[in-house]
Short mmCIF file of C-alpha atoms in Angstrom, two decimals:
data_model
loop_
_atom_site.label_atom_id
_atom_site.label_comp_id
_atom_site.label_asym_id
_atom_site.label_seq_id
_atom_site.Cartn_x
_atom_site.Cartn_y
_atom_site.Cartn_z
CA ASP A 1 50.77 -103.12 37.86
CA THR A 2 48.68 -103.13 41.00
CA GLY A 3 46.98 -99.91 41.92
CA VAL A 4 46.29 -98.40 45.31
CA SER A 5 44.36 -100.79 47.54
CA GLN A 6 42.30 -100.03 50.61
CA ASN A 7 40.82 -102.26 53.28
CA PRO A 8 38.17 -102.73 54.32
CA ARG A 9 35.96 -101.47 51.53
CA HIS A 10 33.03 -100.99 53.89
CA LYS A 11 32.87 -100.52 57.64
CA ILE A 12 29.77 -100.16 59.78
CA THR A 13 30.33 -99.27 63.40
CA LYS A 14 28.47 -97.93 66.38
CA ARG A 15 29.05 -94.46 67.71
CA GLY A 16 31.90 -94.39 70.18
CA GLN A 17 33.81 -97.31 68.70
CA ASN A 18 37.31 -97.07 67.22
CA VAL A 19 37.99 -97.98 63.60
CA THR A 20 41.17 -98.41 61.58
CA PHE A 21 41.59 -98.34 57.81
CA ARG A 22 44.54 -99.49 55.78
CA CYS A 23 45.98 -98.17 52.53
CA ASP A 24 48.60 -99.89 50.38
CA PRO A 25 50.00 -97.45 47.83
CA ILE A 26 51.58 -98.24 44.48
CA SER A 27 54.90 -99.82 45.43
CA GLU A 28 57.35 -97.24 44.13
CA HIS A 29 55.35 -94.22 45.29
CA ASN A 30 56.82 -92.37 48.27
CA ARG A 31 53.99 -89.83 48.63
CA LEU A 32 50.73 -90.84 50.26
CA TYR A 33 47.56 -88.83 50.88
CA TRP A 34 44.32 -89.36 52.79
CA TYR A 35 41.11 -87.58 51.78
CA ARG A 36 37.53 -87.68 53.01
CA GLN A 37 34.51 -87.46 50.72
CA THR A 38 30.98 -86.90 51.93
CA LEU A 39 27.89 -87.38 49.80
CA GLY A 40 27.58 -84.80 47.05
CA GLN A 41 30.94 -83.20 47.78
CA GLY A 42 34.43 -83.38 46.40
CA PRO A 43 37.19 -85.09 48.36
CA GLU A 44 38.78 -83.00 51.12
CA PHE A 45 42.42 -83.34 52.07
CA LEU A 46 43.16 -84.85 55.48
CA THR A 47 46.87 -85.61 55.67
CA TYR A 48 50.05 -86.20 53.67
CA PHE A 49 53.08 -88.47 54.08
CA GLN A 50 56.40 -88.35 52.34
CA ASN A 51 57.95 -91.73 53.06
CA GLU A 52 57.28 -92.28 56.77
CA ALA A 53 57.10 -88.59 57.68
CA GLN A 54 53.69 -86.99 58.15
CA LEU A 55 54.32 -83.54 56.71
CA GLU A 56 50.90 -81.92 56.69
CA LYS A 57 47.61 -82.35 58.52
CA SER A 58 44.37 -80.57 57.72
CA ARG A 59 42.34 -78.82 60.39
CA LEU A 60 39.67 -81.39 59.49
CA LEU A 61 41.85 -83.97 61.23
CA SER A 62 40.65 -83.64 64.80
CA ASP A 63 42.40 -85.16 67.82
CA ARG A 64 40.31 -88.29 67.35
CA PHE A 65 42.04 -89.00 64.06
CA SER A 66 45.54 -90.37 63.73
CA ALA A 67 47.45 -91.60 60.72
CA GLU A 68 50.70 -93.49 60.46
CA ARG A 69 53.01 -94.80 57.79
CA PRO A 70 55.57 -96.64 59.89
CA LYS A 71 57.91 -98.00 57.23
CA GLY A 72 57.10 -95.66 54.42
CA SER A 73 54.97 -98.28 52.70
CA PHE A 74 51.37 -98.91 53.82
CA SER A 75 49.47 -96.40 55.92
CA THR A 76 46.73 -96.65 58.53
CA LEU A 77 44.08 -94.11 59.48
CA GLU A 78 42.47 -94.58 62.88
CA ILE A 79 39.37 -92.81 64.16
CA GLN A 80 38.75 -93.01 67.89
CA ARG A 81 35.35 -92.58 69.53
CA THR A 82 33.56 -92.37 66.19
CA GLU A 83 30.72 -89.92 65.72
CA GLN A 84 27.90 -89.97 63.19
CA GLY A 85 29.53 -87.02 61.45
CA ASP A 86 32.51 -89.24 60.63
CA SER A 87 30.36 -91.20 58.17
CA ALA A 88 32.03 -90.69 54.80
CA MET A 89 34.17 -92.30 52.13
CA TYR A 90 37.86 -92.28 53.12
CA LEU A 91 40.14 -92.17 50.12
CA CYS A 92 43.83 -92.90 49.88
CA ALA A 93 46.03 -91.73 47.02
CA SER A 94 49.70 -92.09 46.17
CA SER A 95 52.09 -90.38 43.81
CA PRO A 96 55.70 -90.86 42.76
CA HIS A 97 58.73 -89.09 44.14
CA ARG A 98 58.83 -85.46 43.07
CA LEU A 99 61.93 -86.16 40.99
CA ALA A 100 59.87 -88.52 38.85
CA GLY A 101 58.57 -85.44 37.12
CA THR A 102 54.88 -85.94 37.72
CA ASP A 103 52.52 -84.90 40.49
CA THR A 104 49.62 -87.12 39.43
CA GLN A 105 47.86 -88.84 42.32
CA TYR A 106 46.38 -92.31 41.91
CA PHE A 107 43.39 -93.11 44.06
CA GLY A 108 42.28 -96.26 45.76
CA PRO A 109 38.64 -97.45 45.76
CA GLY A 110 38.02 -95.97 49.20
CA THR A 111 36.65 -97.24 52.51
CA ARG A 112 33.04 -96.32 53.17
CA LEU A 113 32.43 -95.73 56.87
CA THR A 114 28.95 -95.72 58.34
CA VAL A 115 28.58 -94.74 61.98
CA LEU A 116 25.26 -95.76 63.51
CA GLY B 1 43.11 -70.09 50.41
CA ASP B 2 43.14 -71.96 47.14
CA SER B 3 39.75 -73.09 45.84
CA VAL B 4 37.96 -74.60 42.86
CA THR B 5 34.48 -73.73 41.65
CA GLN B 6 32.69 -75.86 39.11
CA MET B 7 29.24 -75.70 37.64
CA GLU B 8 26.52 -77.45 39.52
CA GLY B 9 24.79 -80.41 38.04
CA PRO B 10 23.21 -82.51 37.09
CA VAL B 11 23.96 -81.98 33.44
CA THR B 12 21.65 -84.05 31.26
CA LEU B 13 22.51 -84.48 27.57
CA SER B 14 21.47 -86.64 24.69
CA GLU B 15 24.02 -88.94 23.12
CA GLU B 16 26.33 -87.16 20.63
CA ALA B 17 25.65 -83.75 22.18
CA PHE B 18 28.46 -81.29 22.94
CA LEU B 19 29.60 -81.11 26.55
CA THR B 20 31.04 -78.24 28.52
CA ILE B 21 31.59 -78.33 32.28
CA ASN B 22 32.89 -75.04 33.63
CA CYS B 23 35.67 -74.88 36.20
CA THR B 24 37.39 -71.82 37.65
CA TYR B 25 40.04 -71.66 40.31
CA THR B 26 41.68 -69.37 42.83
CA ALA B 27 45.31 -70.00 43.68
CA THR B 28 48.21 -67.99 45.06
CA GLY B 29 50.87 -69.95 43.18
CA TYR B 30 51.04 -71.71 39.84
CA PRO B 31 48.96 -74.84 40.28
CA SER B 32 48.62 -77.91 38.16
CA LEU B 33 45.02 -78.49 37.09
CA PHE B 34 43.20 -81.80 36.83
CA TRP B 35 39.94 -83.38 35.84
CA TYR B 36 39.08 -86.59 37.67
CA VAL B 37 36.10 -88.81 36.85
CA GLN B 38 34.14 -91.11 39.14
CA TYR B 39 32.03 -93.72 37.37
CA PRO B 40 29.14 -95.28 39.30
CA GLY B 41 30.48 -97.66 41.94
CA GLU B 42 34.12 -96.97 41.08
CA GLY B 43 36.99 -94.93 42.48
CA LEU B 44 38.38 -91.63 41.24
CA GLN B 45 40.30 -91.85 37.98
CA LEU B 46 42.48 -89.18 36.44
CA LEU B 47 40.91 -88.02 33.18
CA LEU B 48 43.38 -85.34 32.10
CA LYS B 49 45.77 -82.73 33.46
CA ALA B 50 47.65 -79.56 32.54
CA THR B 51 50.65 -78.20 34.39
CA LYS B 52 51.15 -74.71 33.01
CA ALA B 53 49.31 -71.88 31.29
CA ASP B 54 48.02 -72.60 27.76
CA ASP B 55 48.64 -76.33 28.13
CA LYS B 56 45.83 -78.51 26.80
CA GLY B 57 45.10 -81.79 28.50
CA SER B 58 43.23 -84.43 26.50
CA ASN B 59 42.06 -88.00 26.92
CA LYS B 60 39.21 -90.17 25.59
CA GLY B 61 37.90 -87.30 23.49
CA PHE B 62 37.78 -84.89 26.44
CA GLU B 63 39.84 -81.69 26.41
CA ALA B 64 40.59 -78.84 28.79
CA THR B 65 42.88 -75.84 28.34
CA TYR B 66 44.68 -74.12 31.25
CA ARG B 67 43.67 -70.44 30.93
CA LYS B 68 45.66 -68.33 33.38
CA GLU B 69 44.08 -65.06 32.27
CA THR B 70 40.59 -66.27 33.12
CA THR B 71 41.69 -68.75 35.83
CA SER B 72 39.66 -71.45 34.11
CA PHE B 73 39.99 -75.09 33.07
CA HIS B 74 36.71 -75.95 31.35
CA LEU B 75 36.11 -79.55 30.31
CA GLU B 76 34.77 -80.18 26.80
CA LYS B 77 33.83 -83.12 24.63
CA GLY B 78 32.46 -82.88 21.14
CA SER B 79 30.16 -85.90 21.22
CA VAL B 80 29.22 -87.58 24.49
CA GLN B 81 28.26 -91.22 24.88
CA VAL B 82 26.07 -92.97 27.42
CA SER B 83 29.25 -94.49 28.86
CA ASP B 84 30.46 -90.98 29.80
CA SER B 85 27.78 -90.77 32.48
CA ALA B 86 29.69 -90.13 35.70
CA VAL B 87 30.65 -87.45 38.22
CA TYR B 88 33.42 -85.13 37.04
CA PHE B 89 35.69 -83.32 39.50
CA CYS B 90 37.94 -80.37 38.73
CA ALA B 91 40.97 -80.08 41.03
CA LEU B 92 44.19 -78.15 41.53
CA SER B 93 47.47 -78.80 43.29
CA ASP B 94 50.53 -76.74 44.08
CA ARG B 95 53.20 -77.17 41.46
CA MET B 96 55.74 -79.68 42.61
CA ASN B 97 58.75 -77.51 41.97
CA TYR B 98 57.83 -75.38 44.93
CA GLY B 99 60.00 -76.39 47.82
CA GLY B 100 57.85 -77.91 50.53
CA ALA B 101 54.73 -78.11 48.40
CA THR B 102 52.69 -81.11 49.40
CA ASN B 103 50.81 -81.20 46.09
CA LYS B 104 47.60 -81.92 47.94
CA LEU B 105 44.57 -81.75 45.69
CA ILE B 106 41.78 -79.24 46.20
CA PHE B 107 38.60 -80.41 44.54
CA GLY B 108 35.45 -78.78 43.32
CA THR B 109 32.11 -80.21 44.41
CA GLY B 110 31.71 -82.35 41.33
CA THR B 111 29.30 -82.27 38.38
CA LEU B 112 27.05 -85.20 37.63
CA LEU B 113 26.73 -85.89 33.91
CA ALA B 114 23.85 -88.05 32.71
CA VAL B 115 23.84 -88.98 29.02
CA GLN B 116 20.61 -90.36 27.62
CA PRO B 117 20.48 -92.62 24.53
#
């Protein structure tokens, strides 16, 4: 049973550059979440997909951020024109269909972004 | 909006000591409650959960009881080990039987536990 995977694990970029992260959820999970975690804080919700539909976006997700899940499987999170304040750990989580009777989310290892 | 408050750390204990990490929540609905753990250099792992009032979640010797009357979900362990050293996060999510609920997690700020031999 493979868990949630995320790539890359680390990304260092210069301010103003664009970056893209990928998340591969557990295969039978139709719900996918992105969170952001800064040092010393708990994860904060960014956005939620049910299959390919993006159903909720946090106010934290500025216009520079975009997320997709084109075929309801893997998802990408893109940040355009990165700023130093974007430096954080970006976490992806997945959970089964609501009819599976559980709302537990399973987290990937995260992508650590450093903006210089 | 919904929120989670947990005790600040770090919490430093000797091996075999009793552990309590306090967690209280504010929610408009009937959330599920979770404890997640983050070991050094690793990702978030679910430790235990409870989905309704008076439920007790338990795993690896840790326990937490969903107390609706006090809006609390305190984490306890009778005898901690050095291997329990980690950051512990309390979290809530909307119950999934609400139509349209996304079940997004709202986390507390985390409590660092350091267990000394």
